[in-house]
XYZ file of C-alpha atoms in Angstrom:
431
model
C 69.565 112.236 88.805
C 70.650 109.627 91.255
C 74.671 108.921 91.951
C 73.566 105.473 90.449
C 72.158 106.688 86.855
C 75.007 108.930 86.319
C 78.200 106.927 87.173
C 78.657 107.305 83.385
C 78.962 110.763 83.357
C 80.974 110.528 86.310
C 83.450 108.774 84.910
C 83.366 111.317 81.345
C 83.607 114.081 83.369
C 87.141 113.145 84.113
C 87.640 113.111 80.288
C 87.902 116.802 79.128
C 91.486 117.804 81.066
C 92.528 114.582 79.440
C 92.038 116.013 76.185
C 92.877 118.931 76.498
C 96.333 118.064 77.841
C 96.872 115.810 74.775
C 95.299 118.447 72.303
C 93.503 114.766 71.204
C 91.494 115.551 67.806
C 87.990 115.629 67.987
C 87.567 112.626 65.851
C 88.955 110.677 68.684
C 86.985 112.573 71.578
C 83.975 112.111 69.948
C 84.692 108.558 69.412
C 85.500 108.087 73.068
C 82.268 110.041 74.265
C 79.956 107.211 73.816
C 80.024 103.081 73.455
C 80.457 101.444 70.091
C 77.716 98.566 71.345
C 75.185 98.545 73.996
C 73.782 95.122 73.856
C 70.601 94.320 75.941
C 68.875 90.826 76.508
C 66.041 89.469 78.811
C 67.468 86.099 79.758
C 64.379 83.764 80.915
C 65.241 81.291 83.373
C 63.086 77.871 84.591
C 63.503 78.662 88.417
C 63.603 74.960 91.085
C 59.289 75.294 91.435
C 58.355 75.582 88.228
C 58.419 79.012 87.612
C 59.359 81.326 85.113
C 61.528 84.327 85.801
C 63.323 87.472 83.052
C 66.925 88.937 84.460
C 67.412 91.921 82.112
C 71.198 91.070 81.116
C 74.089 93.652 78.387
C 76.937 93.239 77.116
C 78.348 97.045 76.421
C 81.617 96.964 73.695
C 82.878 100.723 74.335
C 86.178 100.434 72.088
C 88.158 97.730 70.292
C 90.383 100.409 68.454
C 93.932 98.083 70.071
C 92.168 94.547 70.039
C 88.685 92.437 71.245
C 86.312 93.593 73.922
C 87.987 92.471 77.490
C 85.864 92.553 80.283
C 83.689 90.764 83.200
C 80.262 89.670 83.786
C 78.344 91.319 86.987
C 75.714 89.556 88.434
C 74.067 92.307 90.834
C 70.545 93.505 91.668
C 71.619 96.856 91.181
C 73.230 96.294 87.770
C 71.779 98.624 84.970
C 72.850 99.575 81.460
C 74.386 103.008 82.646
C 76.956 100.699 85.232
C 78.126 98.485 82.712
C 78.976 101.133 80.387
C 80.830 102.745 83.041
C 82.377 100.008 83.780
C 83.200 98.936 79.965
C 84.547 102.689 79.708
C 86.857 101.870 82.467
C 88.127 98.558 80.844
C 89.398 100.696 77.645
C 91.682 102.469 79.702
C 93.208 99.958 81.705
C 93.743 97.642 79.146
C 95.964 100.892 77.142
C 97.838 101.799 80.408
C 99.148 98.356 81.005
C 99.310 97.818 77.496
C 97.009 95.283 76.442
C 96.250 94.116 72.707
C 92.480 94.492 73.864
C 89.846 97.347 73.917
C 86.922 97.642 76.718
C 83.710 95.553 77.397
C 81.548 94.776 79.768
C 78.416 92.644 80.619
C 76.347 92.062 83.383
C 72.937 90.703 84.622
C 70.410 92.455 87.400
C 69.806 89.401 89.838
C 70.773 88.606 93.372
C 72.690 85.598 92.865
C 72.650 84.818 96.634
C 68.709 84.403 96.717
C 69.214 81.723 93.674
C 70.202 78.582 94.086
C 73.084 76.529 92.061
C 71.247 75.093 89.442
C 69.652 78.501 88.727
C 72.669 80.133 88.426
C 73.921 77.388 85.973
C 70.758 77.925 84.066
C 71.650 82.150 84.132
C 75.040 81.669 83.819
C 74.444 79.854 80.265
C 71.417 82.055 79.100
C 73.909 84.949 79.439
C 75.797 83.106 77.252
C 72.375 82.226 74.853
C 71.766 85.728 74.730
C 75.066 87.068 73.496
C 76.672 84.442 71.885
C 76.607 86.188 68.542
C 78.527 89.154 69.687
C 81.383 87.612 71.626
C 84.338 85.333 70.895
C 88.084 85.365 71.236
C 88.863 87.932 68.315
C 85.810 89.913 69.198
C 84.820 90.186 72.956
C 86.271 88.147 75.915
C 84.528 88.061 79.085
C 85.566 87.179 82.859
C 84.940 87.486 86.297
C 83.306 90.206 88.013
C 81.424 91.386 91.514
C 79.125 87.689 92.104
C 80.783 85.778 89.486
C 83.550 83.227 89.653
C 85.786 80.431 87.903
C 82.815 78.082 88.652
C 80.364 80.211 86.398
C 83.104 81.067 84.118
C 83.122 77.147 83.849
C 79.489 77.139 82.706
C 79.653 79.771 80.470
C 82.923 78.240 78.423
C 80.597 75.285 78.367
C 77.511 76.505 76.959
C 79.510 78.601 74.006
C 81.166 75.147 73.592
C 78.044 73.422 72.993
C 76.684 76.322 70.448
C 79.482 76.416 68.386
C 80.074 72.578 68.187
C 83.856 73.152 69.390
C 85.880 73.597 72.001
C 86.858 77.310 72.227
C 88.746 77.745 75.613
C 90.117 81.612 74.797
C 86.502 82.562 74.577
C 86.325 83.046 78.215
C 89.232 83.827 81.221
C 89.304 82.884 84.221
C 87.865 79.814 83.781
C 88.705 76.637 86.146
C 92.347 75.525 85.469
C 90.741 71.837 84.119
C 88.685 73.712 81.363
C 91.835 75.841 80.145
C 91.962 78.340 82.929
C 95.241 79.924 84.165
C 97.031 79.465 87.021
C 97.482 82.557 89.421
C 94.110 84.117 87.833
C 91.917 84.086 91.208
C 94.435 85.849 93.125
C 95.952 88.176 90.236
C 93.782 91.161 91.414
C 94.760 90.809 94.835
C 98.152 90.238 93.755
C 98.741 93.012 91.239
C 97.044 95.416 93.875
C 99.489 94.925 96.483
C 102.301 95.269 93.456
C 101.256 98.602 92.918
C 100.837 99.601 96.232
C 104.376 98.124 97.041
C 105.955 100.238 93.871
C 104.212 103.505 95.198
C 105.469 102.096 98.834
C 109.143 101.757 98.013
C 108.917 105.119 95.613
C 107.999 106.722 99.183
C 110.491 105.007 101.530
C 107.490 103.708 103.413
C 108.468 100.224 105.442
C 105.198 97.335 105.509
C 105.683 96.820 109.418
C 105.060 100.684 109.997
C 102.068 100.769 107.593
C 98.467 100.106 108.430
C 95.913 98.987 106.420
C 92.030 98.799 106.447
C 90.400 97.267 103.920
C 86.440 97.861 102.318
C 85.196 94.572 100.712
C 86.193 91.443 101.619
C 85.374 89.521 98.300
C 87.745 87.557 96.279
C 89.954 90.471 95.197
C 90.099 92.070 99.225
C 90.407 88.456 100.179
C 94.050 87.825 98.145
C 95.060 91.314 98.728
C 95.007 91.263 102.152
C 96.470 87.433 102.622
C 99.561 88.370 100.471
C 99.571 92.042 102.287
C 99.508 90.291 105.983
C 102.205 87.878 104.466
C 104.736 91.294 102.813
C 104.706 92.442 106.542
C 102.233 95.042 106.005
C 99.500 95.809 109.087
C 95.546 95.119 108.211
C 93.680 96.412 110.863
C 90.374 96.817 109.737
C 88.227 94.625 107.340
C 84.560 94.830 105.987
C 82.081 93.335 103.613
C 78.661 93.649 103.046
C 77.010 92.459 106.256
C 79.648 94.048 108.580
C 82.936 95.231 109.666
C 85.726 94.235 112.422
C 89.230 96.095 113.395
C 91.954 95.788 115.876
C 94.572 98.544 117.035
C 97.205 95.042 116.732
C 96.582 92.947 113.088
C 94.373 91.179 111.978
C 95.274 87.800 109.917
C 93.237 87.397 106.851
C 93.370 83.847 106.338
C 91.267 82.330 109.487
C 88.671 85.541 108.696
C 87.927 84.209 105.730
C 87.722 80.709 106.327
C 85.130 81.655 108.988
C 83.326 84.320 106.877
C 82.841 81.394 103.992
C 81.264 78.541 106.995
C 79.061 81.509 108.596
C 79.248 83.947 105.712
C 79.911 86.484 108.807
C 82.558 88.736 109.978
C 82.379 89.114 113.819
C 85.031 89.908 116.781
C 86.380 86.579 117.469
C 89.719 85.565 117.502
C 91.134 86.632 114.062
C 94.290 87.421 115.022
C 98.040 86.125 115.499
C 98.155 84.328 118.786
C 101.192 86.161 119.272
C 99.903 89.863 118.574
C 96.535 90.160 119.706
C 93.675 87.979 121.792
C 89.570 87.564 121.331
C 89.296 91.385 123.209
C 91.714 92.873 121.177
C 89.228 92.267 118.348
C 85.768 94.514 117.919
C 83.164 94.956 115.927
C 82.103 98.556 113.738
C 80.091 100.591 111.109
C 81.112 99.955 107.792
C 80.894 103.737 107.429
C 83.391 103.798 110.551
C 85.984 102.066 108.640
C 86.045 104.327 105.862
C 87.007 107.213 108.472
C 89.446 104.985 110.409
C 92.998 106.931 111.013
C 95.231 104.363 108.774
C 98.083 105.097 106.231
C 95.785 103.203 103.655
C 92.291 102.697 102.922
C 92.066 99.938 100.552
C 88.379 100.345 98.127
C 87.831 96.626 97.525
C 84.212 96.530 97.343
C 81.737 98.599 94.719
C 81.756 101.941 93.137
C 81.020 104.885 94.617
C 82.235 104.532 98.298
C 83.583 107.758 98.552
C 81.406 110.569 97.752
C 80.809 114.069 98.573
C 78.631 112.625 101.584
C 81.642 111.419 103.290
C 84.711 112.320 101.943
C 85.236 114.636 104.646
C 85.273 111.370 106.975
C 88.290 110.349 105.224
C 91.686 110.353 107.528
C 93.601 107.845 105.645
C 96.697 109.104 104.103
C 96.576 107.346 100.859
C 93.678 105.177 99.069
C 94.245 101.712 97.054
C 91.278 101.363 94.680
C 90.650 97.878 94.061
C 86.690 98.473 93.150
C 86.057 99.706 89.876
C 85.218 104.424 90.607
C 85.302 103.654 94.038
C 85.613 107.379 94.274
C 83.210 109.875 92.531
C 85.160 112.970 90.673
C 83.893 115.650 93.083
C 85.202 113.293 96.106
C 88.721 112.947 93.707
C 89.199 116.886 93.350
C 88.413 117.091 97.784
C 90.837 114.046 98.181
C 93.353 116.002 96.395
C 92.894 119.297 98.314
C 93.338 117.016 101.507
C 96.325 116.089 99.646
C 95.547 111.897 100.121
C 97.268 110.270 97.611
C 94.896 107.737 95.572
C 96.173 105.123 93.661
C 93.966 104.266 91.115
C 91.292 101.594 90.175
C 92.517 101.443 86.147
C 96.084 100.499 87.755
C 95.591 99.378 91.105
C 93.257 96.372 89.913
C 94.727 95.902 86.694
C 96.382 92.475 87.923
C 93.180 90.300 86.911
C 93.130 91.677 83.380
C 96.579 90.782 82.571
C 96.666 87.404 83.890
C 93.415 87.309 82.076
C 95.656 88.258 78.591
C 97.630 85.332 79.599
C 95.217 82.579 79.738
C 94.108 84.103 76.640
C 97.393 83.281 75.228
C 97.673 79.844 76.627
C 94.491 78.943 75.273
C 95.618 79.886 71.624
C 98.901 78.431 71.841
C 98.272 75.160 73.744
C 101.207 76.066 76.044
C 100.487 76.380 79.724
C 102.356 78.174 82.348
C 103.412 77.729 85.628
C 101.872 79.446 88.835
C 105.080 80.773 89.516
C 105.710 82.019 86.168
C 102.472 83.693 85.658
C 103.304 85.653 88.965
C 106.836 86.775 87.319
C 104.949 87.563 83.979
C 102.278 89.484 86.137
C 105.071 91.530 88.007
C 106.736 92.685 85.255
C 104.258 93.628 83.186
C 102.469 95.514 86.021
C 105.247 96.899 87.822
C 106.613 98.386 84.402
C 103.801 100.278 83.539
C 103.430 101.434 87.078
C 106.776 102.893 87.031
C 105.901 104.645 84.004
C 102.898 106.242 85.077
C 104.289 107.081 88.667
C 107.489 109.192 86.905
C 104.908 110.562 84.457
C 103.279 111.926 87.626
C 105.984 113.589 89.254
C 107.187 114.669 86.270
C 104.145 116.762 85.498
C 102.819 117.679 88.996
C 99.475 115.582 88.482
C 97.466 112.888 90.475
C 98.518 109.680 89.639
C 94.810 109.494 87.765
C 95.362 111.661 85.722
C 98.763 110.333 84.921
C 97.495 107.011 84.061
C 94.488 108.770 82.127
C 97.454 110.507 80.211
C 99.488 107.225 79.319
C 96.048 105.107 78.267
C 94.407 107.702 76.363
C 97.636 108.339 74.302
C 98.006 104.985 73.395
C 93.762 104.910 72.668
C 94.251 108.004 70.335
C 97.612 106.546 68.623
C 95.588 103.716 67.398
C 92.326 105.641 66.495
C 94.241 108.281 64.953
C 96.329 105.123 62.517
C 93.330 104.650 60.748
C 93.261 108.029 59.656
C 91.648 111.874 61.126
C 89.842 114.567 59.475
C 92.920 116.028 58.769
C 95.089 113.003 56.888
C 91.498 112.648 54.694
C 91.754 116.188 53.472
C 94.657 116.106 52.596
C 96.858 118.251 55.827
């Protein structure tokens, strides 16, 4: 079986110590095992020429035991049923450790959006919605943003429900334009909440930004903010990749004039990217994206897709710690070697837990009516995430465990408290 077809069991595998460390009753393990809802579609789309094309599109609902389905959209060629699941799976727990009123969902559709062109997207973008209107909605399943999607096709999507239903229903959908109900600070709260939690970890270690040094895999919108407000705390990016290539300096890179130029030539290449003051156009060279996953750093930041670390090349690995933006950037065999090699990994359910709880936010806005300030959002975003952080951190050192398993420990205990109110084998029999 291929790493791609069992990402799923992957991620269960991880499960088991969980349990067993909680003692959880086997109601609730065997209620975790497996999705409430897989739901599968074949969205038909009228391409520019005429023509008639079928994305295979799902929407997978794993758990809504604390709240609605909360969860992004995917548009990827490699997208399958077995990723979004995964991926849903992943959404429980992250919603529990940071403690969310929402359960997990996913969705996503199997189509390069890059070989489409706007008005085809528009045209996906509301057939996803077509195909599962029925099964979403603000007390049911919220979708977002994801790897190829954006507040733009959020936009579209809000629409489209808006035109089934015959109302205006802004909270069915988050980070949605800031015109059409969207929040401000939701395009950078990934990026943002990321660097939060690698600043907690930083200041829980004594470790100073100007003496650490960053590279960073995937430059999308999430590596993007991350590294702009990373560069801005002090902190030293040296390397930076994204799909077509990779770049690094032994001075700093600046993050900002990379990405203009990436979005006007949709390239990364050596030219002069950084500070005037640090480093010139030599200073600056081109490498391997498999180079900058073995590059000698005190972080490696995962900002790109699952499965970047594996038991091909974790050996590569020389960072000292790993930020995982991506959702199972590392596979559990690559985890368990990481740990030998004692490399400290923050992980994904934390480390990108920023989007999802400015995503609770708009959420909130949209069913109030009362909407928030950028600067307020960022203080409401802080707290939250910095809190639970904390709490998961001293749960690690407490215990002697990786801070995965320490935030598996805080979500699934808050999962199985709200299973386990509805009533076990044992409360029906009478113990």
């Amino acid at each position: 079986m291929s790493q791609k077809k069992s990402l799923f069991s992957d991620a269960q595998s991880r499960m088991a110590d969980i349990f067993d460390r909680l003692d959880v009753h086997c109601d609730v393990r065997r209620q975790l095992e497996q999705p409430k809802c897989i739901h599968q579609a074949a969205i038909p789309v009228r391409m520019d020429d005429g023509s008639l094309r079928v994305f295979p599109g799902w929407r997978v609902q794993y758990d809504q035991s604390r709240g609605p389905g909360k969860g992004g959209v995917r548009f990827h060629p490699n997208v399958d049923a077995d990723e979004v699941t995964a991926l849903s799976f992943w959404m429980v727990l992250k919603c529990a450790l940071v403690n969310l009123p929402f359960g997990g969902a996913k969705g996503g559709v199997q189509v390069d959006p890059k070989s489409l062109s706007r008005m085809e997207l528009e045209r996906l973008s509301r057939g996803y919605i077509r195909a599962f209107y029925d099964v979403i909605g603000p007390d049911r399943d919220v979708p977002a943003p994801d790897v190829n999607t954006n507040e733009i096709v959020m936009g579209w999507m809000v629409d489209e429900y808006s035109e089934i239903s015959r109302e205006k229903v802004p909270a069915i959908i988050t980070g949605k334009p800031p015109e059409m109900g969207g929040s401000a600070g939701r395009t950078a709260a990934t990026g943002r909440g990321a660097l939060l939690v690698l600043e907690t970890w930083a200041r829980r270690k004594g470790k100073r930004p100007e003496d650490t040094t960053i590279a960073v895999q995937g430059f999308g919108n999430a590596g993007y903010h991350f590294a702009r407000l990373a560069h801005e705390a002090g902190y030293r990016i040296v390397a930076l990749s994204d799909s077509k290539g990779a770049i690094n300096t032994n001075m700093a890179l600046d993050p900002e004039p990379i990405w203009r130029h990436k979005n006007e030539t949709r390239e990364l290449k050596g030219m002069v990217y950084c500070e005037s003051s640090v480093c010139t156009e030599s200073d600056v060279g081109q490498i391997s994206q498999e180079a900058l996953l073995a590059l000698d750093v005190d972080v490696l930041v995962l900002a790109a897709l699952e499965n970047a670390i594996t038991t091909d090349n974790v050996g590569q690995v020389r960072a000292g710690a790993i930020l995982e933006i991506a959702n199972g950037p590392v596979t559990a065999k690559a985890d368990a070697s990481l740990a030998e090699k004692k490399v400290t990994v923050l992980p994904d359910v934390l480390a990108n837990a920023g989007g999802v709880i400015v995503s609770y936010l708009e959420w909130v806005q949209n069913r109030t009516g009362d909407y928030w300030s950028e600067s307020y959002i960022n203080e409401r975003l802080a707290d939250q995430l910095v809190n639970q952080a904390e709490l998961c951190f001293d749960r690690a050192d407490e215990m002697d465990v990786s801070y995965r398993v320490a935030a598996y420990l805080q979500s699934v205990e808050r999962i199985v408290s709200a299973i386990a109110s509805r009533g076990t084998q044992q409360y029906f029999i009478g113990e």
